Short mmCIF file of C-alpha atoms in Angstrom, two decimals:
data_model
loop_
_atom_site.label_atom_id
_atom_site.label_comp_id
_atom_site.label_asym_id
_atom_site.label_seq_id
_atom_site.Cartn_x
_atom_site.Cartn_y
_atom_site.Cartn_z
CA MET A 1 15.63 -6.70 7.27
CA GLN A 2 13.71 -8.14 10.18
CA GLY A 3 13.60 -4.96 12.28
CA LYS A 4 12.21 -2.86 9.44
CA GLU A 5 12.72 0.22 11.60
CA LEU A 6 13.21 3.35 9.55
CA TYR A 7 13.07 6.92 10.81
CA PRO A 8 9.44 7.61 11.75
CA PHE A 9 9.86 11.35 11.33
CA MET A 10 10.79 11.08 7.66
CA THR A 11 8.76 10.57 4.52
CA VAL A 12 9.64 8.00 1.88
CA GLY A 13 11.28 10.71 -0.23
CA GLN A 14 13.27 12.09 2.72
CA THR A 15 14.42 8.61 3.70
CA ILE A 16 15.66 7.96 0.17
CA ARG A 17 17.42 11.34 -0.07
CA PHE A 18 18.97 10.82 3.36
CA THR A 19 20.31 7.36 2.55
CA ARG A 20 21.43 8.38 -0.94
CA ALA A 21 23.75 10.98 0.56
CA PHE A 22 25.97 8.27 2.08
CA PHE A 23 26.43 6.15 -1.04
CA PRO A 24 28.33 7.64 -3.98
CA ALA A 25 27.47 4.67 -6.21
CA TRP A 26 23.73 5.17 -5.69
CA ARG A 27 21.69 4.04 -8.70
CA ARG A 28 19.11 6.74 -9.49
CA ASP A 29 17.73 4.65 -12.34
CA LEU A 30 17.02 1.76 -9.98
CA GLU A 31 15.54 4.15 -7.42
CA GLU A 32 12.96 5.31 -9.94
CA LYS A 33 12.36 1.78 -11.14
CA TYR A 34 11.72 0.36 -7.67
CA LEU A 35 9.61 3.34 -6.57
CA GLU A 36 7.35 2.57 -9.50
CA LEU A 37 7.48 -1.20 -9.11
CA PHE A 38 6.70 -1.09 -5.39
CA ARG A 39 4.22 1.79 -5.79
CA LEU A 40 5.82 3.73 -2.94
CA PRO A 41 4.48 7.29 -2.52
CA ARG A 42 7.40 9.68 -1.90
CA GLU A 43 5.40 12.05 0.29
CA LYS A 44 4.03 9.41 2.66
CA LYS A 45 5.48 9.28 6.18
CA VAL A 46 7.18 6.03 7.18
CA PRO A 47 4.78 5.17 10.05
CA LYS A 48 1.87 5.41 7.59
CA LEU A 49 3.35 2.67 5.39
CA SER A 50 2.17 -0.91 5.66
CA LYS A 51 4.62 -3.58 6.77
CA GLY A 52 5.03 -4.72 3.19
CA MET A 53 5.69 -1.19 1.95
CA ARG A 54 8.25 -0.65 4.70
CA THR A 55 10.04 -3.81 3.62
CA GLN A 56 9.92 -2.65 0.03
CA LEU A 57 11.38 0.70 1.04
CA MET A 58 14.17 -1.05 2.97
CA LEU A 59 14.87 -3.19 -0.08
CA LEU A 60 14.90 -0.15 -2.31
CA LEU A 61 17.45 1.48 -0.01
CA ALA A 62 19.58 -1.66 -0.03
CA MET A 63 19.35 -2.46 -3.70
CA THR A 64 20.05 1.01 -5.08
CA ARG A 65 23.20 1.78 -3.10
CA GLY A 66 25.46 0.14 -5.64
CA ALA A 67 26.78 -2.47 -3.24
CA GLU A 68 28.83 -5.41 -4.48
CA LEU A 69 27.37 -7.69 -1.84
CA LEU A 70 23.97 -7.51 -0.16
CA LEU A 71 23.22 -9.57 2.95
CA MET A 72 19.53 -10.07 3.61
CA ASP A 73 17.95 -11.89 6.49
CA GLU A 74 14.45 -13.15 5.70
CA PRO A 75 13.63 -10.31 3.29
CA THR A 76 10.11 -11.56 2.66
CA SER A 77 9.20 -12.57 6.19
CA GLY A 78 5.54 -11.92 7.03
CA LEU A 79 4.60 -10.49 3.65
CA ASP A 80 1.66 -11.37 1.46
CA PRO A 81 2.28 -13.45 -1.67
CA ALA A 82 1.86 -10.55 -4.11
CA VAL A 83 4.46 -8.40 -2.34
CA THR A 84 6.74 -11.39 -1.92
CA GLU A 85 6.55 -12.04 -5.64
CA ASP A 86 7.43 -8.42 -6.45
CA ILE A 87 10.39 -8.52 -4.12
CA LEU A 88 11.73 -11.82 -5.39
CA ARG A 89 11.45 -10.65 -8.95
CA ALA A 90 13.28 -7.43 -8.13
CA LEU A 91 16.05 -9.34 -6.36
CA ALA A 92 16.43 -11.75 -9.25
CA ASP A 93 16.53 -8.88 -11.75
CA LEU A 94 19.15 -7.04 -9.74
CA ALA A 95 21.37 -10.10 -9.44
CA ALA A 96 21.01 -10.81 -13.14
CA SER A 97 21.53 -7.28 -14.41
CA SER A 98 24.34 -5.99 -12.20
CA GLU A 99 27.53 -7.02 -10.47
CA THR A 100 25.72 -7.32 -7.16
CA THR A 101 25.89 -10.60 -5.26
CA ILE A 102 22.90 -11.21 -3.02
CA PHE A 103 23.26 -13.45 -0.01
CA PHE A 104 19.98 -14.07 1.68
CA SER A 105 18.78 -16.38 4.39
CA SER A 106 15.27 -17.73 4.39
CA HIS A 107 13.13 -20.51 5.76
CA GLN A 108 10.99 -20.35 2.63
CA LEU A 109 12.69 -22.93 0.44
CA ALA A 110 10.32 -22.35 -2.45
CA GLU A 111 11.53 -18.73 -2.58
CA VAL A 112 15.14 -19.82 -2.39
CA GLU A 113 14.55 -22.24 -5.23
CA GLN A 114 12.84 -19.54 -7.26
CA ILE A 115 15.71 -17.07 -7.37
CA CYS A 116 18.99 -18.50 -6.05
CA ASP A 117 21.96 -19.68 -8.07
CA ARG A 118 23.73 -21.29 -5.18
CA VAL A 119 22.26 -22.69 -1.98
CA CYS A 120 23.53 -23.90 1.34
CA LEU A 121 21.05 -25.70 3.56
CA ILE A 122 21.95 -25.52 7.22
CA ASP A 123 20.69 -27.75 10.00
CA GLU A 124 21.78 -27.21 13.59
CA GLY A 125 24.70 -25.12 12.47
CA GLN A 126 25.96 -27.68 9.96
CA ALA A 127 25.79 -27.29 6.19
CA VAL A 128 23.92 -30.35 4.96
CA ILE A 129 23.74 -29.38 1.30
CA ASP A 130 25.90 -26.84 -0.46
CA GLY A 131 26.17 -26.19 -4.16
CA GLU A 132 24.86 -24.65 -7.34
CA LEU A 133 21.11 -25.07 -7.48
CA ASP A 134 21.15 -26.33 -11.05
CA ASP A 135 23.82 -28.90 -10.18
CA LEU A 136 21.87 -30.06 -7.16
CA LYS A 137 18.75 -30.44 -9.22
CA ALA A 138 20.65 -32.33 -11.88
CA GLN A 139 22.38 -34.59 -9.36
CA TYR A 140 19.38 -35.61 -7.30
CA ARG A 141 16.35 -37.56 -8.47
CA ARG A 142 13.35 -39.04 -6.73
CA ILE A 143 12.59 -42.57 -7.89
CA LEU A 144 9.11 -43.81 -7.10
CA LEU A 145 8.57 -47.56 -7.27
CA VAL A 146 5.50 -49.75 -6.84
CA PHE A 147 5.82 -53.50 -6.40
CA ASP A 148 3.39 -56.41 -6.45
CA GLY A 149 4.06 -57.11 -2.83
CA GLU A 150 6.45 -55.82 -0.20
CA PRO A 151 9.39 -53.92 -1.73
CA PRO A 152 12.42 -56.24 -1.84
CA ARG A 153 15.11 -55.81 0.79
CA ALA A 154 17.71 -55.52 -1.94
CA LEU A 155 16.32 -52.07 -2.63
CA ALA A 156 18.12 -50.68 0.37
CA CYS A 157 21.40 -52.10 -0.87
CA LEU A 158 21.36 -50.34 -4.23
CA PRO A 159 24.47 -48.19 -4.59
CA GLY A 160 23.92 -44.42 -4.98
CA ILE A 161 20.85 -44.17 -2.77
CA ASP A 162 20.77 -41.32 -0.28
CA HIS A 163 17.47 -42.15 1.37
CA LEU A 164 14.83 -44.82 1.13
CA ARG A 165 11.26 -44.53 2.28
CA GLN A 166 8.84 -47.44 2.16
CA ARG A 167 5.08 -47.49 2.60
CA GLY A 168 3.08 -50.61 1.83
CA ARG A 169 3.89 -51.77 -1.69
CA SER A 170 5.54 -48.54 -2.71
CA ALA A 171 9.00 -47.18 -2.15
CA SER A 172 10.58 -43.80 -2.69
CA LEU A 173 14.31 -43.42 -3.28
CA LEU A 174 16.42 -40.32 -3.30
CA ALA A 175 19.28 -40.96 -5.65
CA HIS A 176 22.39 -38.86 -5.91
CA MET A 177 24.95 -38.53 -8.70
CA ASP A 178 24.77 -41.79 -10.65
CA VAL A 179 21.01 -41.83 -11.05
CA ASP A 180 20.98 -43.95 -14.18
CA SER A 181 22.68 -46.89 -12.50
CA VAL A 182 20.28 -46.62 -9.54
CA VAL A 183 17.37 -46.71 -11.98
CA GLU A 184 18.91 -49.71 -13.74
CA GLY A 185 19.38 -51.47 -10.42
CA ALA A 186 15.80 -50.70 -9.43
CA ARG A 187 14.45 -52.03 -12.72
CA GLU A 188 16.15 -55.36 -12.09
CA LEU A 189 14.01 -55.72 -8.96
CA LYS A 190 10.95 -55.89 -11.25
CA PRO A 191 8.73 -53.12 -9.96
CA VAL A 192 5.20 -52.78 -11.33
CA SER A 193 5.89 -49.14 -12.02
CA LEU A 194 8.94 -46.92 -11.88
CA GLU A 195 8.88 -43.17 -12.12
CA VAL A 196 11.83 -40.75 -11.97
CA ARG A 197 11.12 -37.20 -10.84
CA PRO A 198 13.18 -34.11 -10.23
CA VAL A 199 13.38 -33.10 -6.56
CA THR A 200 12.56 -29.81 -4.90
CA LEU A 201 14.81 -28.13 -2.37
CA LYS A 202 12.22 -28.82 0.28
CA GLU A 203 12.40 -32.56 -0.45
CA LEU A 204 16.17 -32.47 -0.34
CA PHE A 205 16.13 -30.62 2.94
CA LEU A 206 13.59 -32.95 4.52
CA ASP A 207 15.43 -36.02 3.31
CA HIS A 208 18.73 -34.80 4.70
CA VAL A 209 17.44 -33.36 7.94
CA LYS A 210 14.62 -35.63 8.89
CA GLY A 211 15.63 -38.65 6.89
CA GLU A 212 12.09 -38.88 5.56
CA MET B 1 22.26 14.92 5.94
CA LEU B 2 23.02 13.77 9.48
CA TRP B 3 22.40 17.33 10.63
CA LEU B 4 19.07 17.36 8.83
CA LYS B 5 18.14 14.06 10.44
CA ALA B 6 19.15 15.36 13.86
CA TRP B 7 17.05 18.47 13.31
CA LEU B 8 14.00 16.50 12.14
CA GLU B 9 14.40 14.30 15.19
CA THR B 10 14.72 17.13 17.69
CA ARG B 11 12.62 19.92 16.22
CA TRP B 12 9.52 19.28 18.33
CA ARG B 13 11.57 19.30 21.51
CA PHE B 14 13.08 22.56 20.42
CA VAL B 15 9.64 24.02 19.70
CA PHE B 16 8.39 22.75 23.08
CA LEU B 17 11.29 24.46 24.82
CA VAL B 18 10.70 27.71 22.95
CA GLY B 19 7.07 27.53 24.13
CA SER B 20 8.17 26.88 27.72
CA ILE B 21 10.56 29.82 27.58
CA LEU B 22 7.86 32.09 26.22
CA VAL B 23 5.66 31.12 29.16
CA VAL B 24 8.47 32.04 31.57
CA TRP B 25 9.06 35.28 29.70
CA LEU B 26 5.45 36.30 29.70
CA ALA B 27 4.88 35.31 33.32
CA PRO B 28 6.17 38.61 34.82
CA PHE B 29 3.86 40.64 32.63
CA TRP B 30 0.95 38.38 33.42
CA ILE B 31 1.75 38.54 37.13
CA THR B 32 1.92 42.31 37.02
CA ALA B 33 -1.22 42.66 34.94
CA THR B 34 -3.37 40.37 37.06
CA GLY B 35 -1.96 41.36 40.44
CA VAL B 36 -1.46 37.70 41.39
CA VAL B 37 1.63 38.61 43.38
CA HIS B 38 0.94 40.41 46.65
CA SER B 39 1.82 44.02 46.18
CA GLY B 40 4.06 43.78 49.24
CA VAL B 41 6.57 41.46 47.47
CA PRO B 42 9.52 43.59 46.43
CA ALA B 43 10.41 43.65 42.74
CA VAL B 44 13.88 42.30 43.56
CA LYS B 45 12.38 39.16 45.07
CA GLN B 46 10.08 38.74 42.08
CA TRP B 47 13.09 39.02 39.79
CA MET B 48 15.03 36.53 41.89
CA GLY B 49 12.16 34.09 41.53
CA ILE B 50 12.22 34.52 37.76
CA GLN B 51 16.01 34.19 37.73
CA LEU B 52 15.79 30.95 39.70
CA GLY B 53 13.12 29.71 37.28
CA SER B 54 15.40 30.58 34.39
CA VAL B 55 18.34 28.68 35.83
CA LEU B 56 16.07 25.66 36.23
CA LEU B 57 15.00 26.17 32.62
CA TYR B 58 18.66 26.27 31.49
CA ILE B 59 19.19 22.93 33.19
CA PHE B 60 15.99 21.44 31.81
CA THR B 61 16.86 22.65 28.32
CA ALA B 62 20.27 20.96 28.53
CA ILE B 63 18.90 17.69 29.87
CA TYR B 64 15.94 17.57 27.48
CA LEU B 65 17.91 18.35 24.34
CA ALA B 66 20.78 16.04 25.28
CA GLY B 67 18.27 13.23 25.57
CA SER B 68 16.88 13.82 22.15
CA GLY B 69 20.33 14.40 20.77
CA VAL B 70 21.88 11.03 21.45
CA ASN B 71 19.24 8.89 23.00
CA SER B 72 18.49 6.85 19.95
CA GLN B 73 21.99 5.49 20.30
CA THR B 74 21.41 3.93 23.68
CA MET B 75 21.13 0.23 24.18
CA TYR B 76 17.61 -0.04 25.52
CA SER B 77 15.73 2.22 23.18
CA ALA B 78 17.62 1.16 20.09
CA THR B 79 15.20 -1.41 18.84
CA SER B 80 11.74 -0.23 19.74
CA GLY B 81 9.44 2.76 19.71
CA PHE B 82 10.41 6.18 18.46
CA HIS B 83 14.09 5.42 18.73
CA GLY B 84 13.81 2.01 17.14
CA SER B 85 15.77 2.96 14.07
CA MET B 86 19.25 2.64 15.56
CA PHE B 87 20.10 -0.42 13.49
CA PHE B 88 19.30 1.50 10.36
CA THR B 89 21.60 4.30 11.50
CA LEU B 90 24.34 1.82 12.36
CA SER B 91 24.06 0.31 8.89
CA LEU B 92 25.15 3.61 7.35
CA PRO B 93 28.81 4.11 6.49
CA VAL B 94 29.27 6.65 9.30
CA SER B 95 31.49 6.31 12.36
CA ARG B 96 29.86 6.33 15.77
CA ARG B 97 32.06 9.26 16.73
CA ARG B 98 30.63 11.29 13.87
CA LEU B 99 27.10 10.27 14.77
CA LEU B 100 27.67 11.46 18.32
CA PHE B 101 29.37 14.62 17.14
CA VAL B 102 26.45 15.61 14.92
CA ARG B 103 23.64 14.68 17.25
CA ALA B 104 25.22 16.04 20.40
CA GLY B 105 26.44 19.01 18.40
CA LEU B 106 23.00 19.99 17.24
CA GLY B 107 21.61 19.68 20.76
CA ALA B 108 24.50 21.80 22.05
CA ILE B 109 23.80 24.49 19.47
CA GLN B 110 20.08 24.46 20.26
CA SER B 111 20.73 24.61 24.02
CA SER B 112 23.32 27.37 23.65
CA VAL B 113 21.03 29.54 21.56
CA LEU B 114 18.12 29.14 23.95
CA VAL B 115 20.24 29.72 27.06
CA ALA B 116 21.94 32.77 25.54
CA ILE B 117 18.57 34.26 24.67
CA MET B 118 17.20 33.48 28.13
CA ALA B 119 20.30 34.96 29.76
CA GLY B 120 19.93 38.12 27.71
CA TYR B 121 16.29 38.36 28.66
CA MET B 122 17.18 38.13 32.36
CA LEU B 123 19.23 41.25 31.95
CA PHE B 124 16.44 42.89 30.00
CA LEU B 125 14.05 42.26 32.91
CA ARG B 126 16.42 43.80 35.40
CA PRO B 127 19.05 45.76 33.52
CA GLU B 128 21.91 45.85 35.99
CA ALA B 129 24.49 45.57 33.24
CA THR B 130 26.38 48.72 32.51
CA SER B 131 28.09 47.54 29.34
CA ALA B 132 27.61 45.16 26.44
CA LEU B 133 30.68 43.31 27.66
CA GLN B 134 28.92 42.48 30.90
CA VAL B 135 25.95 41.11 28.96
CA LEU B 136 28.30 39.04 26.84
CA GLU B 137 30.12 37.84 29.94
CA TYR B 138 26.92 36.60 31.52
CA MET B 139 25.70 34.95 28.33
CA THR B 140 29.07 33.19 27.95
CA ARG B 141 29.16 31.84 31.47
CA ALA B 142 25.48 30.85 31.39
CA VAL B 143 26.07 28.91 28.17
CA SER B 144 29.35 27.29 29.23
CA CYS B 145 28.00 26.26 32.65
CA THR B 146 24.83 24.91 31.07
CA MET B 147 26.95 22.98 28.58
CA ALA B 148 28.55 21.13 31.49
CA VAL B 149 25.08 19.87 32.43
CA TYR B 150 24.46 19.13 28.76
CA ALA B 151 27.67 17.10 28.44
CA LEU B 152 26.78 15.13 31.56
CA SER B 153 23.35 14.44 30.07
CA VAL B 154 24.93 13.29 26.81
CA LEU B 155 27.09 10.83 28.72
CA LEU B 156 24.09 9.56 30.66
CA ALA B 157 22.10 9.29 27.42
CA CYS B 158 24.81 7.00 26.09
CA VAL B 159 24.28 4.47 28.86
CA LEU B 160 20.67 4.94 29.97
CA ASP B 161 17.27 4.93 28.36
CA GLU B 162 15.76 8.35 27.88
CA MET B 163 13.54 8.53 30.95
CA TRP B 164 16.30 7.23 33.21
CA GLN B 165 18.78 9.57 31.63
CA MET B 166 16.59 12.52 32.60
CA TYR B 167 16.06 11.23 36.13
CA ALA B 168 19.78 10.56 36.56
CA ALA B 169 20.74 14.00 35.25
CA ILE B 170 18.26 15.70 37.59
CA LEU B 171 19.57 13.56 40.45
CA CYS B 172 23.16 14.58 39.67
CA CYS B 173 22.20 18.26 39.56
CA THR B 174 20.35 17.94 42.86
CA ALA B 175 23.37 16.21 44.40
CA VAL B 176 25.71 18.98 43.18
CA PHE B 177 23.29 21.60 44.50
CA MET B 178 23.26 19.95 47.94
CA LEU B 179 27.02 19.42 48.00
CA GLN B 180 27.75 23.00 47.03
CA GLN B 181 25.80 24.12 50.11
CA ARG B 182 28.10 22.07 52.34
CA PHE B 183 31.51 22.23 50.71
CA THR B 184 33.17 25.47 49.73
CA VAL B 185 35.38 23.78 47.12
CA ILE B 186 32.37 22.47 45.24
CA SER B 187 30.58 25.75 45.67
CA ARG B 188 33.49 27.56 43.99
CA ILE B 189 33.55 25.36 40.91
CA SER B 190 29.87 24.44 40.64
CA PRO B 191 28.39 25.18 37.19
CA LEU B 192 25.00 25.55 38.86
CA ARG B 193 26.27 28.61 40.70
CA GLY B 194 28.23 29.80 37.70
CA MET B 195 25.10 30.11 35.57
CA SER B 196 23.24 32.13 38.21
CA LEU B 197 23.00 35.90 38.50
CA ILE B 198 22.01 35.47 42.14
CA ALA B 199 25.24 33.68 43.10
CA TYR B 200 27.40 35.94 40.95
CA PRO B 201 25.79 39.30 40.14
CA LEU B 202 27.18 41.27 37.24
CA THR B 203 28.63 43.76 39.68
CA ALA B 204 30.78 40.99 41.23
CA PRO B 205 34.09 39.87 39.65
CA VAL B 206 33.72 37.50 36.71
CA PRO B 207 33.53 33.92 38.16
CA TRP B 208 36.15 32.25 35.97
CA LEU B 209 36.50 29.21 38.20
CA PRO B 210 33.06 27.67 37.53
CA VAL B 211 33.47 28.50 33.83
CA ALA B 212 36.86 26.78 33.68
CA ALA B 213 35.52 23.81 35.68
CA SER B 214 32.59 23.59 33.24
CA LEU B 215 34.92 23.48 30.25
CA VAL B 216 36.90 20.67 31.85
CA MET B 217 33.67 18.79 32.59
CA ILE B 218 32.51 19.22 28.98
CA VAL B 219 35.72 17.69 27.64
CA VAL B 220 35.67 14.83 30.16
CA PHE B 221 31.98 13.96 29.74
CA LEU B 222 31.99 14.16 25.95
CA GLY B 223 35.22 12.18 25.76
CA ALA B 224 33.70 9.52 27.98
CA SER B 225 30.58 9.52 25.78
CA VAL B 226 32.67 8.79 22.70
CA LEU B 227 34.45 5.96 24.49
CA VAL B 228 31.18 4.47 25.72
CA LEU B 229 29.56 4.60 22.29
CA GLN B 230 32.56 3.14 20.50
CA ARG B 231 32.66 0.18 22.86
CA LYS B 232 28.93 -0.43 23.01
CA GLU B 233 27.55 -3.69 21.62
CA TYR B 234 24.22 -3.41 19.88
#
């Protein structure tokens, strides 16, 4: 997806007809749907398209070929938020409404979180988190604590804590799996306030990679 | 569809070549009409000049169309500029051999048509042929000898960027031209002589040797092109 180099001597319509000829399982219904959704003019030449429109055309060509598996590398790289939203919605719809599996890599964790069922976060070639997104979100919790004074040292010894961050009188824990017992353990340390929050993928990634 | 793509990609080169050929065709009439050529230059010499120009045009046609035919499959031009769509092409469920076959094939057809027409026109300018068979014979050898240059250009286009491919092909032709002046063996099999009416007039025996050598070169160069493309890492 990153090259976004289509044939400059073809129009949008010609590019679609050309590509369609190689894929017997081509979905004409999706072709029409995405042409309308992305507002791509059939008669416009490829070099006259904006970067976003070129990406949308590439996606149209990929998503309508009836593939069982689509591999996408940064499909929304460098696009404005409106186009990004259209593309993510189209990808999510396709994955939900057909047998197509979409594997896509991205640095935009908010996008990943928005549409993916399963994620694998990679740092320096190693998978640091791998699993169903819903499971990950259910397993991990952020526990925010505020104490009267310095947070007690026993906080770091609570079982089930992945990461601990302290600043002044407050502490932030990332708990994994047995969150309830971590919360119970934290309560016994008599914090002034205790708040349990769901975590975002970005937080998970930062906690695992940077240990923040 | 690959043929359509190849045509869309090469059509402006083809049109440019047709324009160039028209200029060469109209030149004799223009020269005659304006009296640019000194009246003392014999018509035979004028015709020889045009014939030489035509042979150069055969070669240029082959090199130019070979470049457009396969150049977007070369390593250096694959990811940028006009030929930057190679990755898209490679993503299609088409073998590299078929890609080469179609793109080189279209260029070969275009070159053959243009060379055959030019060869016929040479005979029209100075009708020394006494039979249709002689005309056909010259057209055949002009096309087959030009195709040897074309096949060489295809091979070069598989390993070099377009501009370098053209330079290299011209360099090879120049080298063959110089070698054929020195060595009789090369002179006998040289496609550059085989395509010329000056080296082999229609009244002379049919020069089968350069034609046969050209056919061998076509097979070797195109075979090597397929091997190069199939092994190339993009």
